[in-house]
Amino acid sequence: MTASDAERKLRELSFLHEVAQLASSARDWDEMLRVVIGRTTDAMGAEVSSLYLLERSDGLLRLVATNGLNRGGIGRATLRVGEGIVGWVANARIPLAARDVRTDPRWKWVPEVDEKRFTSMLSVPVVARDEVIGVMNVQTVQPRDFGREEIDFLQTIANQVAGIIEKGRLQRESDRKLREVSALFEVSNVLTSTLDLDEVLSLIVDRLVRVYPGASGAILLREEDEAVRERARTGELGKTASAAAQRALDERRPIVALDHIAVPLIANDRLLGAVVLQVPDYKEFLEEEVRFVGALANQAALAIDKASLYALERKTTESLRELERARADFVAVVTHDLRTPLSVIRGHLEMLGEKNGKAKLPISEATSQVLRLDQLVDRILAGVRTDRPELSLRRTRFDLRATVTAALKEVAPMARRHKLTGPRAGQPIFVRGDRRRTAEVVAGLVHNATKYAPQGTRIAVKIERADDRAIVRVQDQGRGVPPNERSRIFEPYARGAGNDEVPGSGIGLFASRRVVEGQGGDIWVEDAPEGGAVFAFSVPLARATADAASR
């Protein structure tokens, strides 16, 4: 090896070391490529160095950097794979040295880029991951025969450039994915924090275009009249992008083109609208980019569906409020109108009672029932005048045995088709509660038994005294209550299975439970020993009775 060869080798090694340092420290990959191209010109002793990169989508080699050719051709000048010397090298994947390009049949003149003064040319493929990604060239004014060492040197530089390009692509892809994840995270947070649809849609479009600097985007929604209206937008969209959004709506599928993508918004198989993204100078959307836009479209669809459900819920709630107001007004009017005929009936009964003399017509009992109806109307009126009517109880000390006996006497005509028996005679059992409402509970349970027990069967009412409470049991010989229904039988409007033929609203047992629990007692259902059901409830013993019992 001569001294000049050694010096050249040293320069080449020094240059490759410099390129390696640039590749590991640079942040602007495009600027770094321009620096490498410029240094390559010097290192190769040439007048021109240039770099073409392959666009896989359409098989074009595009000029991306040059030092010596017309820089106006950067980004504009293209050759197809197999076209010209550059295209031949990309297709053959091997270097090509031409002493005089004008005599080489593979040469193709590129207008406004090539110059006639350049004679010799050396082209090498740029390969990354065993795929050609471009072609690197050097050109000279004077005719030149490129030797094997020069070819290998330029190929080594091209390999370094391939690494730089690959690193740059990975970096850009990593940055894009980070922006995608951040966008999805921010949109998800907004979806859980606000129900304002316009706010959510604006944020989705804003985060979408942030992933692609210089991009534009919009969300279009279908209105009730099937018209499509733009609800959020960032930047200006071209006609082709707007047309793609309409196609996405019409065809219910993503529309992907060179510089734009449109995705339909679908929730629960309902077509809601479309989202469209346009990125200037974009050449190809990767599959993962299409998935990202689709993910944001799903978020938008969820937001629209959520807002629609919220609007429907508000409308339904308002309708229910209107219905409740109408119900309250109706009940108030009806109950108020009931008072007049009740007052007339009561007056006539009292007149008959005054003329009754020694006759035993039960006028007094009929009068007392009308009085109870009058009191019931008062309670209904008091309830509908308040937003949340409370149970009103008048607690006093009373004899439970006497109250139950009197209640059974009142309901006897109602139970005349059954064998109604009351508690045995005995000492008074004094309890504390609302005497009238407790009698109503007894009457209600007996009435309930008459509905479910066959005619001619026995309905027995018994009382027993425990340590701190008295217990009333109403036993019938009906079909009983299955165990799986006992936990809900005292809920409002709950009725047992198979009882549709029995008239009733399912509110009686619930009303009884309210009274019993309001007095501090409990109500439950048991199996009757001979078959049937036992409805039982407790009433707290009065203090004086409890003290006497303890003595």
XYZ file of C-alpha atoms in Angstrom, residues 282-519:
238
model
C -48.656 12.735 3.393
C -47.966 9.811 1.085
C -49.325 6.790 2.903
C -51.252 6.014 6.118
C -49.838 3.025 7.957
C -52.188 0.360 9.255
C -51.581 1.374 12.881
C -52.384 4.998 11.996
C -55.713 3.900 10.545
C -56.369 1.988 13.789
C -55.541 5.096 15.845
C -57.991 7.273 13.907
C -60.525 4.467 14.308
C -59.940 4.417 18.076
C -60.565 8.153 18.309
C -63.663 7.674 16.151
C -64.896 5.084 18.669
C -64.308 7.579 21.487
C -66.294 10.187 19.583
C -69.107 7.681 18.988
C -69.158 6.841 22.714
C -69.310 10.534 23.593
C -72.196 11.106 21.192
C -74.049 8.029 22.458
C -73.442 9.049 26.079
C -74.684 12.581 25.431
C -77.763 11.206 23.650
C -78.552 8.905 26.583
C -78.081 11.789 29.013
C -80.424 13.988 26.964
C -82.974 11.166 26.837
C -82.638 10.639 30.596
C -83.218 14.342 31.249
C -86.240 14.314 28.945
C -87.605 11.189 30.624
C -87.035 12.650 34.092
C -88.864 15.820 33.143
C -91.712 13.761 31.701
C -91.922 11.769 34.930
C -92.017 14.985 36.901
C -94.841 16.247 34.737
C -96.687 12.952 35.208
C -96.146 13.147 38.961
C -97.469 16.689 39.045
C -100.459 15.612 36.963
C -101.045 12.622 39.282
C -100.897 14.824 42.355
C -103.310 17.280 40.793
C -105.661 14.479 39.787
C -105.631 12.848 43.231
C -106.138 16.219 44.889
C -109.135 16.998 42.679
C -110.687 13.552 43.071
C -110.229 13.412 46.824
C -111.515 16.941 47.194
C -114.583 16.073 45.109
C -115.159 12.970 47.278
C -115.670 15.092 50.356
C -118.954 16.611 49.157
C -120.880 13.368 48.564
C -119.348 11.874 51.741
C -120.583 14.839 53.725
C -124.070 14.466 52.210
C -124.148 10.709 52.966
C -122.969 11.312 56.506
C -125.665 13.963 57.008
C -128.427 11.663 55.793
C -127.180 8.804 57.990
C -127.117 11.056 61.029
C -130.699 12.161 60.248
C -131.753 8.520 59.986
C -129.961 7.812 63.249
C -131.879 10.576 64.996
C -135.201 9.109 63.757
C -134.178 5.510 64.451
C -135.507 5.442 67.956
C -135.496 1.958 69.420
C -135.045 0.247 66.044
C -131.797 -1.671 65.738
C -130.763 -0.517 62.285
C -126.920 -0.315 62.293
C -126.908 3.349 61.311
C -124.157 4.224 63.809
C -121.772 1.699 62.281
C -122.410 3.013 58.783
C -121.851 6.532 60.038
C -118.514 5.561 61.595
C -117.372 4.041 58.302
C -118.239 7.239 56.449
C -116.277 9.139 59.097
C -113.307 6.903 58.411
C -113.612 7.598 54.684
C -113.669 11.308 55.472
C -110.466 10.933 57.506
C -108.890 8.941 54.685
C -109.613 11.778 52.271
C -107.899 14.162 54.700
C -104.798 11.961 54.705
C -104.725 11.771 50.894
C -105.061 15.515 50.611
C -102.267 16.058 53.150
C -100.039 13.623 51.258
C -100.418 15.179 47.814
C -99.723 18.653 49.201
C -96.126 17.697 50.024
C -93.277 16.507 47.823
C -92.459 13.613 50.196
C -95.508 12.691 52.260
C -94.521 11.209 55.606
C -96.433 8.593 57.593
C -98.443 10.301 60.317
C -98.933 8.248 63.486
C -100.696 9.257 66.652
C -99.134 7.157 69.436
C -101.139 6.442 72.580
C -101.456 3.660 75.129
C -104.331 1.347 74.209
C -105.648 -2.166 74.763
C -104.588 -4.288 71.808
C -107.045 -7.105 72.607
C -110.011 -4.752 72.603
C -108.794 -2.984 69.445
C -108.414 -6.260 67.530
C -111.862 -7.466 68.691
C -113.484 -4.212 67.566
C -111.666 -4.314 64.212
C -112.892 -7.876 63.574
C -116.449 -6.815 64.362
C -116.200 -4.072 61.754
C -114.843 -6.353 59.030
C -117.168 -9.258 59.843
C -119.564 -8.438 56.960
C -116.608 -8.511 54.590
C -115.555 -11.969 55.871
C -119.074 -13.428 56.058
C -118.190 -16.186 53.537
C -115.341 -17.414 55.799
C -115.244 -18.662 59.373
C -113.693 -15.672 61.135
C -112.591 -16.240 64.735
C -111.030 -13.678 67.041
C -108.666 -13.865 70.014
C -109.790 -15.494 73.244
C -111.092 -13.287 76.029
C -108.525 -12.345 78.618
C -106.747 -9.581 80.405
C -106.082 -6.345 78.516
C -102.765 -6.140 76.664
C -101.665 -2.538 76.683
C -99.400 -1.457 73.847
C -98.152 1.867 72.561
C -98.927 2.943 69.010
C -101.649 4.365 66.815
C -104.840 2.547 67.787
C -106.778 3.399 64.641
C -103.925 2.556 62.279
C -103.253 -0.728 64.125
C -106.921 -1.639 63.644
C -106.506 -0.854 59.940
C -103.545 -3.269 59.760
C -105.680 -6.029 61.316
C -108.537 -5.258 58.915
C -106.147 -5.218 55.956
C -104.615 -8.601 56.840
C -108.072 -10.152 57.274
C -109.176 -8.649 53.989
C -106.038 -10.085 52.357
C -106.853 -13.524 53.796
C -110.412 -13.439 52.396
C -108.995 -12.920 48.908
C -106.551 -15.834 48.941
C -108.290 -18.410 51.200
C -111.128 -20.529 49.740
C -114.660 -19.718 50.886
C -115.807 -21.655 53.921
C -112.288 -21.984 55.360
C -111.244 -20.585 58.710
C -109.477 -17.266 59.284
C -108.198 -17.111 62.835
C -106.812 -14.033 64.586
C -104.702 -14.613 67.702
C -102.752 -12.426 70.127
C -99.817 -13.330 72.365
C -97.631 -11.300 74.656
C -93.823 -11.515 74.641
C -91.257 -9.807 76.897
C -91.425 -6.351 75.351
C -94.026 -6.639 72.637
C -97.367 -8.101 71.684
C -97.809 -10.212 68.541
C -100.920 -10.444 66.368
C -101.249 -13.401 63.972
C -103.783 -13.724 61.157
C -103.902 -17.318 59.966
C -105.704 -18.607 56.879
C -106.077 -21.912 55.045
C -105.121 -20.649 51.610
C -102.273 -21.574 49.281
C -99.586 -19.945 51.439
C -96.579 -17.856 50.369
C -93.582 -19.641 48.761
C -90.265 -19.028 50.607
C -88.690 -17.388 47.551
C -91.393 -14.677 47.555
C -91.354 -13.788 51.250
C -88.472 -11.302 50.971
C -90.422 -9.146 48.513
C -94.074 -9.649 49.461
C -94.075 -6.497 51.602
C -92.562 -4.308 48.846
C -94.820 -1.845 46.989
C -96.769 -3.316 44.065
C -95.312 -6.771 44.692
C -97.671 -9.683 44.144
C -97.096 -13.398 44.346
C -96.689 -15.499 41.224
C -99.912 -17.059 39.937
C -102.175 -14.532 41.659
C -103.219 -12.599 38.589
C -106.820 -13.780 38.918
C -107.054 -12.247 42.411
C -107.949 -8.540 42.331
C -105.497 -6.198 44.017
C -102.765 -3.602 43.432
C -100.020 -5.074 45.630
C -99.994 -2.034 47.927
C -101.906 -3.373 50.974
C -99.074 -5.327 52.620
C -96.646 -2.487 51.931
C -99.021 -0.032 53.656
C -99.290 -2.393 56.638
C -95.501 -2.663 56.845
C -95.148 1.139 56.927
C -97.567 1.406 59.871
C -96.063 -1.490 61.840
C -92.451 -0.366 61.368
C -93.447 3.239 62.050
C -94.691 2.095 65.471
